[in-house]
XYZ file of C-alpha atoms in Angstrom:
677
model
C 15.010 -10.633 60.370
C 18.561 -10.026 58.986
C 19.839 -12.746 56.540
C 23.646 -13.486 56.163
C 24.714 -14.197 52.508
C 26.405 -17.374 52.076
C 27.931 -18.046 48.362
C 27.902 -21.749 48.597
C 24.238 -21.879 49.757
C 22.891 -19.115 47.208
C 24.469 -21.032 44.217
C 23.909 -24.608 45.756
C 21.218 -25.387 43.024
C 23.434 -25.095 40.153
C 25.449 -28.252 41.446
C 24.643 -31.157 39.405
C 24.890 -29.274 36.118
C 28.427 -28.227 37.352
C 30.571 -29.646 39.959
C 31.490 -27.954 43.237
C 35.007 -27.367 41.608
C 33.652 -25.854 38.689
C 31.327 -23.613 40.700
C 34.419 -22.284 42.435
C 36.227 -21.709 39.179
C 33.063 -19.619 37.884
C 33.328 -17.724 41.318
C 36.809 -16.443 40.394
C 36.257 -15.730 36.631
C 36.147 -12.342 35.054
C 33.803 -11.197 32.533
C 33.552 -7.824 30.779
C 29.971 -6.991 29.592
C 29.438 -3.840 27.173
C 26.127 -2.326 27.516
C 23.651 -2.408 30.025
C 20.533 -2.325 28.277
C 18.574 -4.985 26.611
C 20.684 -8.105 26.154
C 23.472 -6.598 28.225
C 21.443 -6.254 31.384
C 19.917 -9.621 30.847
C 23.429 -11.226 30.432
C 25.063 -9.787 33.385
C 22.170 -10.788 35.681
C 22.231 -14.297 34.227
C 25.924 -14.584 34.755
C 25.737 -13.430 38.316
C 23.213 -15.904 38.984
C 25.455 -18.536 37.620
C 27.850 -17.568 40.386
C 30.308 -15.353 38.621
C 31.465 -12.463 40.965
C 33.838 -10.480 39.020
C 32.590 -7.977 36.234
C 33.671 -4.977 34.408
C 30.535 -3.263 33.001
C 30.058 -0.104 30.797
C 27.242 2.010 29.520
C 26.738 5.718 29.251
C 23.273 6.084 29.011
C 20.435 6.388 31.515
C 17.117 4.395 31.945
C 14.001 5.954 29.895
C 10.414 4.672 29.483
C 11.333 3.251 25.893
C 13.484 0.763 27.741
C 10.557 -0.885 29.778
C 9.639 -3.593 27.333
C 12.989 -5.462 27.423
C 15.676 -3.948 29.604
C 16.266 -5.699 33.002
C 16.792 -2.571 35.238
C 14.253 -0.475 33.681
C 11.747 0.282 36.640
C 9.736 3.424 37.579
C 12.335 3.831 40.551
C 15.368 3.718 38.122
C 14.200 6.256 35.495
C 16.747 8.859 34.612
C 19.432 6.795 36.718
C 22.870 5.611 34.820
C 22.404 2.147 33.658
C 25.728 0.990 35.012
C 24.857 2.244 38.573
C 21.498 0.404 38.614
C 22.845 -2.744 37.137
C 25.854 -2.918 39.684
C 23.262 -2.418 42.401
C 21.195 -5.268 41.055
C 24.411 -7.560 40.690
C 25.273 -6.920 44.308
C 21.620 -7.493 45.437
C 22.210 -11.021 43.938
C 25.725 -11.567 45.389
C 26.891 -8.989 47.946
C 30.591 -10.499 47.371
C 30.532 -9.259 43.802
C 33.252 -7.114 42.534
C 32.045 -4.803 39.938
C 33.825 -2.127 38.077
C 32.065 0.362 36.160
C 32.780 2.357 33.061
C 30.033 4.990 33.112
C 31.451 6.752 30.167
C 31.087 3.722 28.171
C 33.793 1.774 26.199
C 36.118 4.160 24.083
C 39.328 3.888 22.224
C 40.940 5.301 25.328
C 39.545 2.891 28.072
C 39.246 -0.225 25.987
C 42.389 -1.762 27.355
C 41.243 -1.046 30.883
C 37.854 -2.612 30.049
C 39.533 -5.857 28.840
C 42.162 -5.970 31.416
C 42.101 -9.464 33.213
C 38.932 -10.657 31.822
C 38.506 -14.249 30.877
C 35.564 -13.452 28.505
C 33.954 -10.517 26.568
C 30.105 -10.544 26.256
C 29.026 -8.026 23.676
C 25.785 -6.127 24.996
C 26.201 -3.279 22.596
C 23.193 -1.606 20.895
C 22.734 -3.194 17.550
C 23.572 0.380 15.864
C 26.783 0.755 17.744
C 29.393 -0.230 15.157
C 32.804 1.473 15.438
C 33.541 0.714 19.086
C 32.237 -2.757 18.612
C 34.661 -3.528 15.947
C 37.416 -2.232 18.266
C 36.501 -4.274 21.186
C 36.247 -7.363 19.155
C 39.845 -6.597 17.442
C 41.534 -6.015 20.805
C 40.032 -9.347 22.218
C 41.415 -11.217 18.987
C 44.619 -9.696 19.488
C 44.751 -10.371 23.419
C 43.203 -14.050 23.077
C 40.065 -13.198 24.790
C 37.215 -15.185 23.899
C 34.099 -13.074 22.701
C 30.397 -14.085 22.579
C 27.542 -11.986 20.836
C 23.925 -13.264 20.934
C 21.448 -10.994 18.974
C 17.888 -10.854 20.198
C 15.844 -11.252 16.670
C 12.101 -10.999 16.966
C 11.190 -13.994 19.351
C 14.224 -15.883 18.788
C 18.094 -15.286 19.101
C 21.140 -15.827 16.835
C 24.788 -16.651 18.534
C 28.264 -16.280 17.318
C 31.307 -17.115 19.354
C 34.895 -15.693 18.401
C 37.517 -17.930 20.021
C 41.305 -17.434 20.170
C 42.980 -18.709 17.034
C 39.753 -18.994 15.106
C 38.113 -16.587 12.406
C 38.071 -13.068 13.772
C 34.816 -10.818 14.158
C 36.535 -8.463 11.409
C 37.019 -11.379 8.883
C 33.371 -12.745 9.484
C 31.583 -9.586 9.096
C 33.642 -7.373 6.917
C 32.182 -4.276 7.862
C 35.236 -2.187 7.028
C 34.494 -2.719 3.515
C 31.429 -0.599 3.600
C 31.372 3.317 3.712
C 27.771 3.945 4.450
C 26.439 3.573 7.769
C 23.277 1.855 6.800
C 25.257 -0.676 4.532
C 27.236 -1.622 7.742
C 24.020 -2.238 9.593
C 22.514 -4.505 6.660
C 25.914 -6.486 6.568
C 25.765 -6.892 10.437
C 22.406 -8.156 10.305
C 22.865 -10.695 7.628
C 25.985 -11.901 9.416
C 24.120 -12.344 12.603
C 21.221 -14.234 11.099
C 22.508 -16.102 8.035
C 18.983 -17.951 8.183
C 16.155 -15.276 8.244
C 13.696 -16.836 10.681
C 12.118 -14.009 11.808
C 10.516 -12.205 8.638
C 7.272 -14.280 8.516
C 6.073 -12.756 11.641
C 7.349 -9.184 11.319
C 3.924 -7.704 10.966
C 5.055 -4.048 10.670
C 8.505 -3.921 8.756
C 8.373 -0.157 8.769
C 9.446 -0.225 12.468
C 12.775 -1.939 11.266
C 14.216 1.516 9.813
C 17.935 1.291 9.742
C 18.374 4.832 8.568
C 16.606 6.177 11.501
C 18.344 3.481 13.894
C 14.922 2.239 14.872
C 14.229 -1.602 15.345
C 11.682 -3.347 17.043
C 12.291 -5.671 20.098
C 10.517 -8.343 22.347
C 11.417 -9.436 25.935
C 11.159 -13.136 24.521
C 14.153 -12.450 22.506
C 16.005 -10.753 25.082
C 15.692 -13.815 27.531
C 16.296 -16.367 24.990
C 19.636 -14.668 23.947
C 20.661 -14.451 27.361
C 20.077 -18.068 28.332
C 21.971 -19.031 25.026
C 24.690 -16.917 25.611
C 25.497 -17.754 29.063
C 25.054 -21.463 28.414
C 28.083 -20.956 25.931
C 29.940 -18.800 28.405
C 29.749 -21.566 31.055
C 31.443 -24.082 28.397
C 33.958 -21.302 27.664
C 34.751 -20.319 31.162
C 35.001 -24.016 32.520
C 36.927 -25.193 29.480
C 34.224 -27.728 28.245
C 34.124 -29.009 24.836
C 31.301 -27.980 22.392
C 31.685 -24.455 21.536
C 31.479 -23.828 17.893
C 33.479 -20.751 16.799
C 32.639 -18.545 13.771
C 31.882 -19.155 10.896
C 29.592 -21.554 12.746
C 26.498 -20.103 13.726
C 23.379 -21.154 15.813
C 20.044 -19.663 15.759
C 16.762 -20.486 17.610
C 13.290 -19.020 17.022
C 10.714 -19.725 19.654
C 7.824 -18.160 17.914
C 8.339 -20.777 14.712
C 9.797 -23.470 16.822
C 12.910 -23.671 14.606
C 16.622 -24.240 15.558
C 19.285 -23.883 13.032
C 23.026 -24.778 13.473
C 25.075 -23.904 10.356
C 28.451 -23.237 8.788
C 29.085 -20.056 6.821
C 32.485 -20.572 5.171
C 34.061 -17.122 4.604
C 31.474 -15.358 6.431
C 29.992 -12.260 4.879
C 32.432 -12.848 1.971
C 30.411 -15.959 0.860
C 28.871 -15.596 -2.198
C 25.230 -16.333 -0.942
C 26.028 -13.645 1.662
C 26.798 -11.174 -1.115
C 23.405 -11.722 -2.589
C 21.660 -11.327 0.563
C 23.365 -8.194 1.165
C 22.521 -6.754 -2.104
C 18.876 -7.792 -1.560
C 18.926 -6.605 2.151
C 20.093 -3.095 1.052
C 17.108 -2.725 -1.592
C 14.614 -3.907 1.173
C 15.736 -1.581 3.917
C 16.128 1.399 1.411
C 12.464 0.725 0.411
C 11.342 0.507 4.115
C 12.898 3.907 4.853
C 11.183 5.413 2.131
C 7.933 4.380 2.776
C 8.006 4.145 6.452
C 5.415 6.857 7.356
C 4.507 8.176 10.723
C 1.802 10.619 11.546
C 3.242 14.135 11.230
C 1.495 16.317 13.532
C 2.624 19.952 14.727
C 3.082 18.794 18.429
C 0.667 17.223 20.854
C -2.756 18.846 21.454
C -2.143 21.235 24.276
C -5.865 21.626 25.438
C -8.714 19.339 26.357
C -10.661 20.675 23.269
C -7.826 20.118 21.008
C -7.306 16.523 22.405
C -10.945 15.900 21.916
C -11.059 17.140 18.308
C -7.754 15.284 17.375
C -9.403 11.937 18.550
C -12.697 12.861 16.680
C -11.182 12.992 13.301
C -10.309 9.338 13.574
C -14.127 8.379 13.407
C -14.618 6.213 10.323
C -16.306 8.023 7.076
C -17.336 6.695 3.650
C -14.060 6.255 1.599
C -12.239 8.414 4.214
C -13.814 11.496 2.923
C -13.929 13.230 6.603
C -16.861 15.254 5.921
C -16.563 17.474 9.008
C -15.037 20.462 9.770
C -14.813 22.099 13.234
C -15.040 25.587 14.475
C -14.057 26.398 18.156
C -16.703 28.708 19.592
C -15.643 28.547 23.196
C -13.479 26.307 25.297
C -16.649 24.285 25.966
C -18.350 24.694 22.628
C -17.597 23.387 19.189
C -19.605 23.917 15.925
C -19.537 21.173 13.470
C -20.229 21.973 9.694
C -21.228 19.354 7.278
C -21.288 20.067 3.756
C -24.221 19.568 1.245
C -24.147 15.837 -0.070
C -22.618 15.305 -3.309
C -25.514 14.737 -5.964
C -23.069 12.934 -8.432
C -21.925 10.372 -5.983
C -24.070 7.116 -6.241
C -22.767 5.993 -2.740
C -24.708 8.730 -0.912
C -28.100 7.247 -1.375
C -31.181 8.341 0.619
C -30.158 11.972 0.647
C -26.719 11.019 2.240
C -27.595 8.388 4.638
C -23.912 7.242 4.929
C -22.437 10.554 5.570
C -25.039 11.024 8.450
C -24.045 7.884 9.901
C -20.477 8.635 9.851
C -21.077 12.130 11.497
C -22.908 10.068 14.272
C -19.961 7.921 14.597
C -17.772 11.168 14.903
C -19.851 12.513 17.547
C -19.817 9.244 19.569
C -16.001 9.427 19.196
C -16.173 13.048 20.391
C -18.209 11.822 23.479
C -15.697 9.096 24.391
C -12.758 11.557 24.024
C -14.745 14.061 26.285
C -15.070 11.407 28.802
C -11.552 10.856 29.298
C -11.210 14.735 29.710
C -13.954 14.309 32.498
C -16.499 15.970 30.469
C -19.932 15.081 29.232
C -21.214 16.059 26.037
C -24.491 17.022 24.198
C -25.375 18.169 20.663
C -27.969 19.675 18.746
C -28.696 20.209 15.193
C -28.440 24.087 14.662
C -30.422 24.401 11.149
C -33.199 21.788 11.108
C -33.190 18.301 10.865
C -34.911 17.613 7.386
C -33.303 14.669 5.417
C -32.766 16.733 2.208
C -28.993 16.429 1.324
C -28.292 20.161 2.454
C -25.458 21.328 4.525
C -26.071 20.985 8.218
C -24.538 22.596 11.489
C -24.255 20.911 14.868
C -23.556 22.547 18.046
C -21.914 20.562 20.482
C -21.562 21.557 24.185
C -19.164 20.151 26.992
C -19.756 20.141 30.725
C -17.578 19.059 33.650
C -18.700 15.408 35.070
C -17.267 13.147 37.538
C -18.365 9.679 35.952
C -15.643 7.540 34.911
C -15.102 7.228 31.136
C -16.229 4.006 29.102
C -12.505 2.684 28.526
C -13.059 2.956 24.690
C -10.655 5.812 23.937
C -7.635 3.357 23.301
C -9.574 1.637 20.559
C -10.479 5.003 18.558
C -7.173 4.989 16.362
C -6.834 1.184 16.431
C -10.496 0.841 14.834
C -10.247 0.485 11.278
C -11.691 -1.308 8.239
C -10.151 -4.582 7.625
C -10.901 -6.048 3.978
C -8.703 -8.846 4.221
C -9.649 -12.642 4.911
C -10.406 -13.305 8.609
C -10.444 -16.832 10.544
C -13.581 -18.703 10.284
C -13.840 -18.997 14.138
C -17.373 -17.911 15.185
C -18.263 -15.297 17.718
C -19.175 -16.584 21.279
C -22.574 -15.975 22.589
C -20.986 -13.506 25.147
C -19.330 -11.476 22.448
C -22.513 -11.215 20.457
C -24.549 -10.139 23.451
C -22.057 -7.652 24.367
C -22.045 -6.113 20.824
C -25.782 -6.063 20.612
C -26.087 -4.338 23.867
C -24.203 -1.353 22.528
C -26.650 -0.800 19.925
C -29.443 -0.183 22.618
C -33.087 -0.578 22.115
C -33.382 1.509 18.923
C -31.304 -0.894 16.903
C -31.665 -4.672 16.244
C -28.804 -6.939 14.683
C -29.375 -10.164 12.786
C -26.587 -12.430 12.587
C -25.829 -14.679 9.543
C -23.283 -17.207 10.956
C -23.602 -20.523 9.186
C -21.655 -21.202 6.123
C -24.601 -21.155 3.696
C -25.766 -17.708 5.027
C -22.202 -16.211 4.791
C -21.713 -17.492 1.355
C -25.246 -16.209 0.292
C -24.492 -12.624 1.582
C -21.024 -12.864 0.056
C -22.625 -13.369 -3.364
C -24.895 -10.245 -2.505
C -21.629 -8.275 -1.893
C -20.182 -9.608 -5.176
C -23.377 -8.464 -7.132
C -22.791 -5.148 -5.857
C -19.346 -4.907 -6.857
C -20.152 -6.145 -10.328
C -22.449 -3.189 -10.584
C -20.279 -0.329 -9.233
C -17.401 -1.537 -11.336
C -19.437 -1.124 -14.540
C -20.867 2.089 -13.528
C -19.194 5.214 -14.638
C -20.184 7.227 -11.843
C -18.731 4.853 -9.421
C -15.490 4.795 -11.333
C -15.172 8.640 -10.729
C -15.319 7.953 -6.969
C -13.050 5.115 -7.197
C -10.360 7.065 -9.131
C -10.766 9.863 -6.667
C -10.365 8.006 -3.276
C -7.972 5.010 -4.307
C -4.314 5.898 -3.188
C -1.813 3.944 -5.284
C 1.270 5.143 -3.375
C 1.575 2.358 -1.043
C 1.489 4.007 2.295
C -0.970 5.112 4.811
C -3.308 7.705 3.070
C -4.689 10.724 4.972
C -7.548 11.378 2.281
C -8.422 8.119 0.587
C -8.070 4.228 0.648
C -4.580 2.731 0.006
C -4.793 0.400 -2.712
C -3.121 -2.344 -0.576
C -5.850 -1.940 1.916
C -8.606 -2.972 -0.733
C -8.058 -6.874 -0.092
C -6.709 -7.424 -3.507
C -3.464 -9.027 -4.190
C -0.354 -7.154 -5.801
C -1.031 -8.390 -9.295
C -4.743 -7.441 -9.285
C -3.749 -3.923 -7.804
C -1.275 -3.444 -10.762
C -4.194 -4.561 -13.368
C -6.620 -2.316 -11.560
C -4.226 0.751 -11.346
C -3.689 0.232 -15.377
C -7.553 0.082 -15.750
C -8.303 3.085 -13.417
C -6.285 5.547 -15.863
C -9.292 5.857 -17.899
C -13.230 4.749 -18.166
C -12.614 3.294 -21.659
C -9.853 0.782 -20.391
C -12.190 -0.159 -17.388
C -15.536 -0.580 -19.612
C -13.411 -2.646 -22.191
C -11.983 -4.836 -19.363
C -15.355 -5.403 -17.715
C -16.962 -6.092 -20.950
C -14.355 -8.401 -22.708
C -11.621 -9.514 -20.224
C -14.094 -10.611 -17.309
C -12.925 -7.734 -15.204
C -15.288 -7.687 -12.293
C -14.719 -11.691 -11.732
C -11.413 -11.167 -10.152
C -12.505 -8.204 -8.077
C -15.629 -10.174 -6.902
C -13.718 -13.197 -5.865
C -10.969 -11.356 -3.848
C -13.132 -8.577 -2.451
C -16.159 -10.282 -1.609
C -16.405 -14.050 -2.237
C -13.436 -15.283 -0.335
C -13.471 -12.595 2.422
C -17.334 -13.033 2.696
C -16.748 -16.857 3.368
C -13.697 -16.529 5.370
C -15.205 -14.556 8.480
C -16.829 -15.149 11.890
C -20.199 -13.854 10.549
C -21.990 -11.421 8.680
C -24.687 -8.928 10.243
C -27.672 -6.905 9.182
C -28.622 -3.982 11.724
C -32.225 -2.678 11.543
C -33.876 0.335 13.170
C -36.564 -1.211 15.697
C -39.125 1.689 14.452
C -39.450 -0.199 11.268
C -41.009 -3.050 12.719
C -44.294 -1.106 13.135
C -44.010 1.548 10.262
C -46.258 1.124 7.149
C -44.135 3.853 5.360
C -41.491 3.651 2.473
C -37.810 3.209 3.524
C -37.431 6.958 3.196
C -40.007 7.564 5.965
C -38.910 4.831 8.069
C -36.204 6.834 9.443
C -37.494 10.502 9.080
C -34.578 12.753 10.055
C -30.931 13.592 10.168
C -31.097 13.483 13.781
C -32.309 9.791 13.621
C -29.266 8.785 11.539
C -26.757 10.895 13.766
C -28.258 8.953 16.870
C -28.015 5.574 15.148
C -24.249 6.431 13.921
C -23.449 6.963 17.792
C -24.636 3.558 18.473
C -22.972 1.989 15.421
C -19.374 3.604 16.654
C -19.871 2.103 19.989
C -20.824 -1.171 18.608
C -17.500 -0.838 16.344
C -15.225 0.316 19.125
C -16.390 -2.590 21.381
C -15.754 -4.932 18.769
C -12.118 -3.810 18.473
C -11.860 -3.875 22.177
C -12.932 -7.640 21.821
C -10.125 -8.314 19.251
C -12.514 -8.445 16.524
C -12.177 -6.661 13.063
C -14.989 -5.602 10.776
C -15.823 -4.371 7.249
C -18.980 -2.653 6.506
C -20.920 -3.738 3.499
C -22.892 -0.634 2.221
C -22.865 -1.139 -1.321
C -25.581 -3.832 -1.381
C -27.785 -1.335 0.756
C -26.919 1.355 -1.770
C -28.181 -0.499 -4.872
C -30.748 -2.125 -3.072
C -32.405 1.101 -1.968
C -32.222 2.284 -5.522
C -34.073 -0.781 -6.697
C -36.690 -0.535 -4.042
C -37.266 3.053 -4.529
C -37.414 2.762 -8.354
C -34.592 5.439 -8.663
C -32.781 5.270 -12.038
C -28.847 5.100 -11.414
C -27.357 3.269 -14.031
C -27.395 5.858 -17.034
C -29.918 3.979 -19.058
C -28.224 0.738 -18.516
C -31.037 -1.464 -17.937
C -29.109 -4.592 -17.155
C -27.663 -2.868 -14.163
C -31.008 -1.600 -13.067
C -32.320 -5.176 -13.198
C -29.295 -6.489 -11.426
C -29.974 -4.113 -8.690
C -33.594 -5.412 -8.493
C -32.184 -9.159 -8.171
C -29.714 -7.903 -5.523
C -32.553 -6.394 -3.555
C -34.451 -9.442 -3.684
C -31.770 -11.621 -2.523
C -31.154 -9.392 0.378
C -34.856 -9.784 1.386
C -34.458 -13.511 1.150
C -31.274 -13.458 3.425
C -32.898 -11.250 5.881
C -36.184 -13.134 5.722
C -38.169 -9.712 5.211
C -41.051 -9.276 2.938
C -41.777 -5.747 3.497
C -38.766 -4.360 1.450
C -37.258 -2.398 4.094
C -33.316 -2.210 4.374
C -31.128 -2.479 6.948
C -29.451 0.766 8.278
C -25.967 -0.873 8.384
C -24.396 -4.402 7.387
C -21.124 -5.840 7.285
C -18.769 -8.802 8.089
C -16.974 -9.340 11.280
C -14.456 -11.857 12.928
C -11.007 -12.411 14.203
C -8.199 -11.350 12.175
C -6.386 -13.612 9.834
C -2.556 -13.484 9.269
C -0.971 -10.643 11.614
C 0.359 -8.115 9.264
C 0.350 -4.256 8.982
C -0.897 -2.971 5.770
C -1.373 0.633 4.703
C -4.655 1.897 6.100
C -6.622 5.046 5.750
C -5.095 7.651 8.122
C -6.670 11.317 8.633
C -5.886 14.778 7.782
C -4.224 16.722 10.336
C -6.449 18.740 12.833
C -5.254 21.975 11.542
C -6.648 21.257 8.041
C -9.976 20.366 9.734
C -10.377 23.547 11.980
C -12.235 26.507 10.424
C -11.684 30.126 11.302
C -14.501 31.598 9.410
C -17.894 29.644 9.320
C -18.999 31.180 6.352
C -16.647 29.210 4.114
C -18.570 26.297 4.917
C -22.187 27.345 4.930
C -22.303 28.638 1.403
């Protein structure tokens, strides 16, 4: 069926908000829009749907995948095509009567007069980081008496400025020419666009706003709000209506925070308050540029085996120690080397139980990654399964398979230990059942969900923290693994990720320089109390639940803790189940923090193993901790969980430094003898 276009019918629904006469006026107006990307593309389509038919549009770029989150013309079928060409087609698809003059080379000093020739309004759709030609276009508009609008999408809001004939110019408002450094121009432009910073409270990862690298986050929400806001002002300007507030008036709206601000900024960026903001802004963005760290890899993994191992290294390990090295035997076989357990590390209780659980988690991670490559995986300990703390080798074999992967691969890198306060929202019965299913028949989970249970287990965690902060052996481990540099750590735990506030971190950094300082603070300055409060008591109460996970084999066993789980292989298999549990929790939008320190000291207590270097008070505290743990779990047999932790929905959204991983090149061995000695 062929449809005939009719302008009056196509834009009849605007009547009521505008008159028929005004609709006809809009029909004959000409608008120049520079930039057909994020806001520019949205602006021009909204203007076209308002009934405007005459456009000058410019852009020298083509559409790419990175444009998909916000740009109106970004589709699979438009990839690689010039933006002006695609947007001209979309304008004509809305109104075949449109007159669109394209400037595919962009706006330049040479063609700026042609670009502005005969236009009734200029609309700024330039990329944020385009400065020189933006300034030139606004300067020409001011000289020629052409009104100009800019609406910046900021987070999930927008900020609008109108530059009208006879009013303050763009140059006088922003004063960008006063700055020589490119990054300083960006800062000054940003604070001029957003005199009231409404967006920072929900900018969860400031590192993505790197002015030096000309990289900034964006949302389609901000784009659409900016377009609606700008076109409303454009209609008033084009129809000669009242109500347009020219710069230095500014208007900001943030949908995320439900805030609307209208203000007046005398002298623009020459305002004394703006100068203070500029000085602060330069320092903030300079710090972001220094600390913004992305994973540096030597190219993407080329083969299926490399891709599998590249994901396997993201498995959890105690203190981010990454106790595995890989040797590629063939394209379908890998040997994994596990070093002897550190005898002087008190956290490696029960002959290295935490390490073997971590290795099991790594094997499950490898299995999930293999599934994505349409491979199945099997493994076998190559040198015995005795739980004795000696080095181990595991042979891993891959085979082709047709079954679909389980869909957990996207969560391998996202899974992380979250030590912050969570929401107190309880897990649903469906969520708990889903998680329990991943543990299979060999593991059983006990949930501690009501406030009393959570508080009791939080106090057990606090007792463990008090012990480990008073133990010099633990001090050596903490000093080795805590990274104070304030960024993602490939070999340790960033201090910011410990769950302590900035002041406490500074105090702890001072104390960690020497055991005598730490010992003095613990004995005479109540040194462990602050850590217990921030790392255990508050997080332990503010969560969805705590959990204890037991091997089912313990129910009928009359043996001691050591004999209840007899081999390394047992722990590796349990680690596999625990990793599926953790990945599934991540898929469900949950976060988690293991609680292994209480199990560690409880183990020493029940097995009567001296660990406190002759300090009987710490030995006695471990016994009390064990008794409390038994009360909470309602067990009288003295047997311990194999794994424990807290879980829940994340609290305030904010990216903090996390434990990253060593590059794969450092985990690959060429000579297996290096690791077997």
